[in-house]
Tab-separated table of C-alpha atoms in Angstrom:
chain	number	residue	atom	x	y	z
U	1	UNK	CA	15.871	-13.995	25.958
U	2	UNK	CA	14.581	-10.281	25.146
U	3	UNK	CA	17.424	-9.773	22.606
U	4	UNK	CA	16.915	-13.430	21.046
U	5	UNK	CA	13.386	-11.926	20.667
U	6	UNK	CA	14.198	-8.875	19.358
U	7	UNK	CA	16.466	-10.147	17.055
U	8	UNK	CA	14.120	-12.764	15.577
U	9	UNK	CA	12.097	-9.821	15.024
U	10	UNK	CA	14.505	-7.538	12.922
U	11	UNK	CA	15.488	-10.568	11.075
U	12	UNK	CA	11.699	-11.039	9.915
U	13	UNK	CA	12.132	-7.057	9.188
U	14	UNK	CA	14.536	-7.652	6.851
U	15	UNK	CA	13.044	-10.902	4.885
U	16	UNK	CA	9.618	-9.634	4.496
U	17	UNK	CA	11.826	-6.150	3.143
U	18	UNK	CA	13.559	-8.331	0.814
U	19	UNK	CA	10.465	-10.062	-0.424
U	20	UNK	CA	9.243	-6.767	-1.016
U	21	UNK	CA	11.904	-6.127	-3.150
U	22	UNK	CA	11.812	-8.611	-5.090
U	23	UNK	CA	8.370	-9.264	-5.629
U	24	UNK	CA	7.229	-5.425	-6.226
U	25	UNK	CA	10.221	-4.014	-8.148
U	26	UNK	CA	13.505	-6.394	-8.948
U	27	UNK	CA	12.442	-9.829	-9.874
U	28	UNK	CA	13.530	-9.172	-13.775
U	29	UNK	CA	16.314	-6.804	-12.850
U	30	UNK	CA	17.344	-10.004	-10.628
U	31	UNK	CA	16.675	-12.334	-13.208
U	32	UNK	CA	13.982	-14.211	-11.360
U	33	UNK	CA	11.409	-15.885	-13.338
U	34	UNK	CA	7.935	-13.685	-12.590
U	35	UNK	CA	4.336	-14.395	-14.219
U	36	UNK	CA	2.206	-11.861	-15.026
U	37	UNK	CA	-0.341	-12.101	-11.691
U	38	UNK	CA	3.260	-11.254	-10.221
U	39	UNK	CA	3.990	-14.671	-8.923
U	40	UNK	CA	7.461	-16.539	-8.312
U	41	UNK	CA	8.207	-19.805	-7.378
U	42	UNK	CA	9.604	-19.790	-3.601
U	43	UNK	CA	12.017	-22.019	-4.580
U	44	UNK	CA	13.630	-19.668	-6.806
U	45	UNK	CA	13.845	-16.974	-4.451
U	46	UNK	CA	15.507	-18.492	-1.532
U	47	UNK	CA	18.056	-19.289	-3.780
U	48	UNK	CA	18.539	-15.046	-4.212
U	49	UNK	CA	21.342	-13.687	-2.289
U	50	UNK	CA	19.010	-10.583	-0.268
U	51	UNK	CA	17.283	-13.962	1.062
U	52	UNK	CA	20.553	-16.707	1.042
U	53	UNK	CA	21.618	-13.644	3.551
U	54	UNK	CA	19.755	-13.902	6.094
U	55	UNK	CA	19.415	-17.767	5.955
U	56	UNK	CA	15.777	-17.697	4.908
U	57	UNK	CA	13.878	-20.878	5.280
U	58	UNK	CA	10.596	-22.275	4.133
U	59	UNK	CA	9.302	-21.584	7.478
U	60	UNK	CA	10.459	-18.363	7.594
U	61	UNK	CA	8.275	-17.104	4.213
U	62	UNK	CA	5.328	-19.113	5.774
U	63	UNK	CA	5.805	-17.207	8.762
U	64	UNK	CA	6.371	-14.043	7.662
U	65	UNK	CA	3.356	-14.019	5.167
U	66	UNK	CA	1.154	-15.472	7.674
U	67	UNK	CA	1.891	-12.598	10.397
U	68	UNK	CA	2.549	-9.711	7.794
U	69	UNK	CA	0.175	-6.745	9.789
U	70	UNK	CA	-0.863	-6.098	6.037
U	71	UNK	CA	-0.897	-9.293	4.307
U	72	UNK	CA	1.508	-7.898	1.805
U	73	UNK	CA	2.279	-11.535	0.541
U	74	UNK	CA	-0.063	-14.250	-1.152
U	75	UNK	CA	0.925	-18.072	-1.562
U	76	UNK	CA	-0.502	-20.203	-3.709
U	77	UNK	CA	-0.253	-24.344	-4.140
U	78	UNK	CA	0.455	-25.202	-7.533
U	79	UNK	CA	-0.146	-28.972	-6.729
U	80	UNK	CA	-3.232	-30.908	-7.081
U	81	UNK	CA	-3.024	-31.632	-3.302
U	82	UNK	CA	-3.548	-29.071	-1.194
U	83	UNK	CA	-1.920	-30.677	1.661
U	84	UNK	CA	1.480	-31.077	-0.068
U	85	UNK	CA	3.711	-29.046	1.610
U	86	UNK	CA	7.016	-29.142	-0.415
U	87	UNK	CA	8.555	-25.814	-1.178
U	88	UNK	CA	8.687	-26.366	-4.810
U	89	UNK	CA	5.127	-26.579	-5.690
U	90	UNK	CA	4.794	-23.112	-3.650
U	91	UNK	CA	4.158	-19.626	-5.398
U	92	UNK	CA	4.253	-16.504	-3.968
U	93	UNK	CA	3.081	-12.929	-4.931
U	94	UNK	CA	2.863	-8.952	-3.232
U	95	UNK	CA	-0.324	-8.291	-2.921
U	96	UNK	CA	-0.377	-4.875	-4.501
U	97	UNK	CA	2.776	-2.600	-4.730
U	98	UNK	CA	4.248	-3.235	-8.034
U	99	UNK	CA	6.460	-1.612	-10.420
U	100	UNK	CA	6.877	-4.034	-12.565
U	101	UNK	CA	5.490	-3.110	-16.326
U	102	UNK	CA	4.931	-6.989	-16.436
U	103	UNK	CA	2.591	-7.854	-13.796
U	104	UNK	CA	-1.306	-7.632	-15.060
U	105	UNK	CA	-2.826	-9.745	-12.899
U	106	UNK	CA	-5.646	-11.094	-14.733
U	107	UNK	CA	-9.337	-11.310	-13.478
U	108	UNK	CA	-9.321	-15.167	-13.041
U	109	UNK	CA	-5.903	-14.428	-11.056
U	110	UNK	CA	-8.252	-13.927	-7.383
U	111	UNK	CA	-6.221	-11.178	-6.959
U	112	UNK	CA	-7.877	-7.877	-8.450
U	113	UNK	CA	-11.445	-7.586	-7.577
U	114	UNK	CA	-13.131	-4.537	-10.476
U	115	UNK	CA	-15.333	-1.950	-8.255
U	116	UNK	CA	-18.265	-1.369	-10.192
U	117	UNK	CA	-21.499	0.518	-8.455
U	118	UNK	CA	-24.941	0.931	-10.178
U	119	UNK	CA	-26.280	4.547	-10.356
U	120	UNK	CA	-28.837	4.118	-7.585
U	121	UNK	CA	-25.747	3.369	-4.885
U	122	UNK	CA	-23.483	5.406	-3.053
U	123	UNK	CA	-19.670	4.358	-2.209
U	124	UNK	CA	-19.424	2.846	0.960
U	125	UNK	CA	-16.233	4.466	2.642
U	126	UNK	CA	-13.788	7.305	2.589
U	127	UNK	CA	-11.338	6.506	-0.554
U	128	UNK	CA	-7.698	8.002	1.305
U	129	UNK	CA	-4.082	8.382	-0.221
U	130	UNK	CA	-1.575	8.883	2.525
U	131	UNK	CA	2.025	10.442	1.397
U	132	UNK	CA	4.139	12.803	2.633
U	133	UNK	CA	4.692	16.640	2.975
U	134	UNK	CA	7.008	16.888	0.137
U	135	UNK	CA	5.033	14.929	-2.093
U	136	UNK	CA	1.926	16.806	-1.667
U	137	UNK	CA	3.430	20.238	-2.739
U	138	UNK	CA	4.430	17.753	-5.930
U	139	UNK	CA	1.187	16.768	-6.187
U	140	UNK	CA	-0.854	20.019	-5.909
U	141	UNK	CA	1.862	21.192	-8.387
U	142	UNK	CA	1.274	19.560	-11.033
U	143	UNK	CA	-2.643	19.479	-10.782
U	144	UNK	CA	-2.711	15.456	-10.288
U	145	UNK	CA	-2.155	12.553	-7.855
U	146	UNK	CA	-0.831	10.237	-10.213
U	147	UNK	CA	0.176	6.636	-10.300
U	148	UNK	CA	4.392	8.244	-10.763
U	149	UNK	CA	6.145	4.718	-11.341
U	150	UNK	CA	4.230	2.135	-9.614
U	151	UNK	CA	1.620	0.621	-11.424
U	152	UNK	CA	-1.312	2.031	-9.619
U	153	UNK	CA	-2.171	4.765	-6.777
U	154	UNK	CA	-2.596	3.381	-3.343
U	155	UNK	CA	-6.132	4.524	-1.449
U	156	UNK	CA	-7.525	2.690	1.706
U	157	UNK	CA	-11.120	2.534	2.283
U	158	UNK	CA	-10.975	4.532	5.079
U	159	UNK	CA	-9.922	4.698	8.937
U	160	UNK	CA	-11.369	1.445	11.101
U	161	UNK	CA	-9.844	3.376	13.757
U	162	UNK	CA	-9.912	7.283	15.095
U	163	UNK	CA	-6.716	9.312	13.692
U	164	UNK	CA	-5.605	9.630	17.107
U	165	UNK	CA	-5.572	5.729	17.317
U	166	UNK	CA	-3.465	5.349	13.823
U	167	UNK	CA	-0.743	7.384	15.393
U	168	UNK	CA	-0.456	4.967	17.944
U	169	UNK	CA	2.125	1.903	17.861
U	170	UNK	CA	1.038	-1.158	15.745
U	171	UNK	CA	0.117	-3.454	18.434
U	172	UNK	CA	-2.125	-0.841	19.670
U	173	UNK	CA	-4.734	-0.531	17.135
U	174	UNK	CA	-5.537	-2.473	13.383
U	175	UNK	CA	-3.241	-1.459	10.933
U	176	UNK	CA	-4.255	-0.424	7.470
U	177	UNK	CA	-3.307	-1.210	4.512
U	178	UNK	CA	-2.979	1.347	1.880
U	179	UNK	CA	-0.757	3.928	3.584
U	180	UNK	CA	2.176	3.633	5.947
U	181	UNK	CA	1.366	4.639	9.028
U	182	UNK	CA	4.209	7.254	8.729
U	183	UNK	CA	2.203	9.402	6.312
U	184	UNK	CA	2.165	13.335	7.448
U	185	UNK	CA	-0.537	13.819	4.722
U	186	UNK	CA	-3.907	11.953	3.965
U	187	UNK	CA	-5.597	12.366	0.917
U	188	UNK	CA	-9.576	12.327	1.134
U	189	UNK	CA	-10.724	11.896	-2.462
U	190	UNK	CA	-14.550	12.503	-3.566
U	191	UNK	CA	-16.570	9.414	-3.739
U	192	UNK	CA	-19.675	11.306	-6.182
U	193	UNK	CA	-20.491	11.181	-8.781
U	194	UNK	CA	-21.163	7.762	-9.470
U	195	UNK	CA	-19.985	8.171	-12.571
U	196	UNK	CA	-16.637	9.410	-12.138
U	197	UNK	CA	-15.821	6.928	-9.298
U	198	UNK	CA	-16.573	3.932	-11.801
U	199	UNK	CA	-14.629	5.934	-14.580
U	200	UNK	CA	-11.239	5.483	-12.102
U	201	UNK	CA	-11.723	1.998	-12.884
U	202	UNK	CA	-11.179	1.102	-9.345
U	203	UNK	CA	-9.546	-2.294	-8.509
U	204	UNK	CA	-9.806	-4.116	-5.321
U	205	UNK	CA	-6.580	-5.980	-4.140
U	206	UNK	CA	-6.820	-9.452	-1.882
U	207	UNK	CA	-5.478	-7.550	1.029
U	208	UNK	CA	-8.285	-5.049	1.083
U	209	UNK	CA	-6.006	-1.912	-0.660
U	210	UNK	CA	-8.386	0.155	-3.521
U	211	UNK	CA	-6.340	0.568	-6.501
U	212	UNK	CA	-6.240	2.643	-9.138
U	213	UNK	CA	-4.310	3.653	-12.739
U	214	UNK	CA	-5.799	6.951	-13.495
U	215	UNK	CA	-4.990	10.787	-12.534
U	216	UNK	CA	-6.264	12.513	-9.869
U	217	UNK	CA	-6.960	16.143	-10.737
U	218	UNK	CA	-6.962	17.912	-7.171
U	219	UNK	CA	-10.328	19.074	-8.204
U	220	UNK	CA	-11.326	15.673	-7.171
U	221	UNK	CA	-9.896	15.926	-3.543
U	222	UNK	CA	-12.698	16.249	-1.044
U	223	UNK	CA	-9.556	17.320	2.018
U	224	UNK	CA	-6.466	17.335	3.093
U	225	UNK	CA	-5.598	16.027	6.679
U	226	UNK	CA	-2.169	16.864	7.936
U	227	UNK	CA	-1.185	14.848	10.480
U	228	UNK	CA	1.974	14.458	13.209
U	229	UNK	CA	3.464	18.246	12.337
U	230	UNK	CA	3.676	21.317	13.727
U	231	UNK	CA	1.550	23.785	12.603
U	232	UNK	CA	3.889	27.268	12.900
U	233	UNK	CA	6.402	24.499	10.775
U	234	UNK	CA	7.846	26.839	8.083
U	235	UNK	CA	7.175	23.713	5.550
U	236	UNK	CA	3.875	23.317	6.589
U	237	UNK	CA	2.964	27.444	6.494
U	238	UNK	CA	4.233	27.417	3.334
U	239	UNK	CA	1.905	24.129	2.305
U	240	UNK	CA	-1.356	26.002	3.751
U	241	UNK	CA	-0.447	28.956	1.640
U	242	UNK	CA	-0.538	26.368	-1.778
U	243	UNK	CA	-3.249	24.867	-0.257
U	244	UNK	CA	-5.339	27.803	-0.633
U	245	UNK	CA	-4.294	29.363	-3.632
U	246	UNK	CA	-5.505	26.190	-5.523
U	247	UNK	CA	-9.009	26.264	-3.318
U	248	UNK	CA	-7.729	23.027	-1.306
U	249	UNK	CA	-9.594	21.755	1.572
U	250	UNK	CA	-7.659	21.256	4.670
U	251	UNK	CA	-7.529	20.783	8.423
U	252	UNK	CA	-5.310	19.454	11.625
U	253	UNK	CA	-5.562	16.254	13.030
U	254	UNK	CA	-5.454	16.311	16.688
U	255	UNK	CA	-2.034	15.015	16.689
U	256	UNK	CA	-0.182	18.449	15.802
U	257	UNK	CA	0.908	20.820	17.631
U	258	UNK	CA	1.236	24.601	17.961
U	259	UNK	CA	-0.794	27.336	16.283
U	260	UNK	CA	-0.918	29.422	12.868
């Protein structure tokens, strides 16, 4: 019963992966027909081969978008009943994620919420870019977090849960979108001025992600975090040393080990 269970499980691994896919980066490489708020009709995609492979269903996309940990997926009806259930008056979109020059979702699309603030108001949360070791020496390289090929940098508004909890597994605290969980490196940009946080032109997605198109300068970073490393790594010495030869905050989380 445990491996039915289990299997059920990587199978849903595997669709919602595929969905991904095809939703954030190969619909027009894969020919499917894609709008420009990034929707496809469901019917066209379980007639795709990544999906025809694992016998995807109806059901199964309902499923899957309904228990995605970070709503990753968005359905819409295109029929004047709300009720009607058939497959082919069903859309579906990501969420956020795209690579796709095409997809603009537009501001009557639901999808894209503009963050505007007035000058008398101060933003609300921690705005955090999680990515990896590697990356980050890219990043404070070339003097910018930048959007690379997707069509907008990732940032969550901040940590509903300690750092310690985040490292834990997924059914033991909320997971956030905006960052995989994985990430050795979080990002804590400034939220002041007012005027430069309006002049990102910050987007919010349906699923709660803050999105952006424009550069980063590292100026702009308030800290780094490291997180899950050793800190007497050779890769991560080597990290502290750019770190402070560009005059970049940083500090431990309290799950790394060692000492410096």
């Amino acid at each position: 019963m445990q491996n039915n269970s289990s299997d059920a499980k990587k199978r849903d691994v595997h669709i919602s992966k595929a969905l991904s896919y095809l939703l954030r980066h190969g619909a027009v490489k894969e020919n499917l027909k894609i709008d420009s708020n990034g929707y496809i009709l469901v019917s066209d995609l379980l007639k795709h081969q990544r999906l025809k492979s694992f016998k995807t269903t109806w059901f199964d996309v309902k499923r899957i978008v309904r228990d995605n940990d970070k709503q990753r997926f968005h359905l819409k009806n295109k029929s004047s009943s709300q009720d009607d259930d058939s497959v082919e008056n069903w859309y579906i979109c990501a969420t956020q994620g795209h690579s796709l020059s095409k997809v603009k979702p537009d501001e009557n699309s639901g999808l894209l919420t503009p963050i505007i603030l007035s000058q008398d108001e101060v933003f609300p949360t921690p705005l955090i870019h999680g990515t990896s070791v590697d990356s980050l020496f890219l990043i404070i390289k070339s003097g910018k977090l930048s959007k690379q090929k997707r069509n907008h940098i990732h940032l969550t508004t901040g940590l509903v849960d300690s750092l310690e909890n985040i490292n834990k597994k997924d059914d033991e605290t909320k997971i956030l979108s905006g960052f995989r969980n994985s990430s050795k490196i979080l990002i804590y940009l400034k939220t002041s001025p007012i005027e430069y946080i309006n002049d990102l032109h910050l987007l919010k997605s349906i699923n709660g992600v803050v999105l952006t198109e424009s550069n980063i300068p590292i100026e702009n970073f308030e800290k780094i975090v490291i997180r899950n490393s050793k800190k007497d790594d050779v890769k991560i010495q080597k990290l502290i040393d750019l770190l402070k030869e560009n005059n970049v905050s940083y500090e431990f989380d309290a799950s790394c080990k060692g000492s410096l």
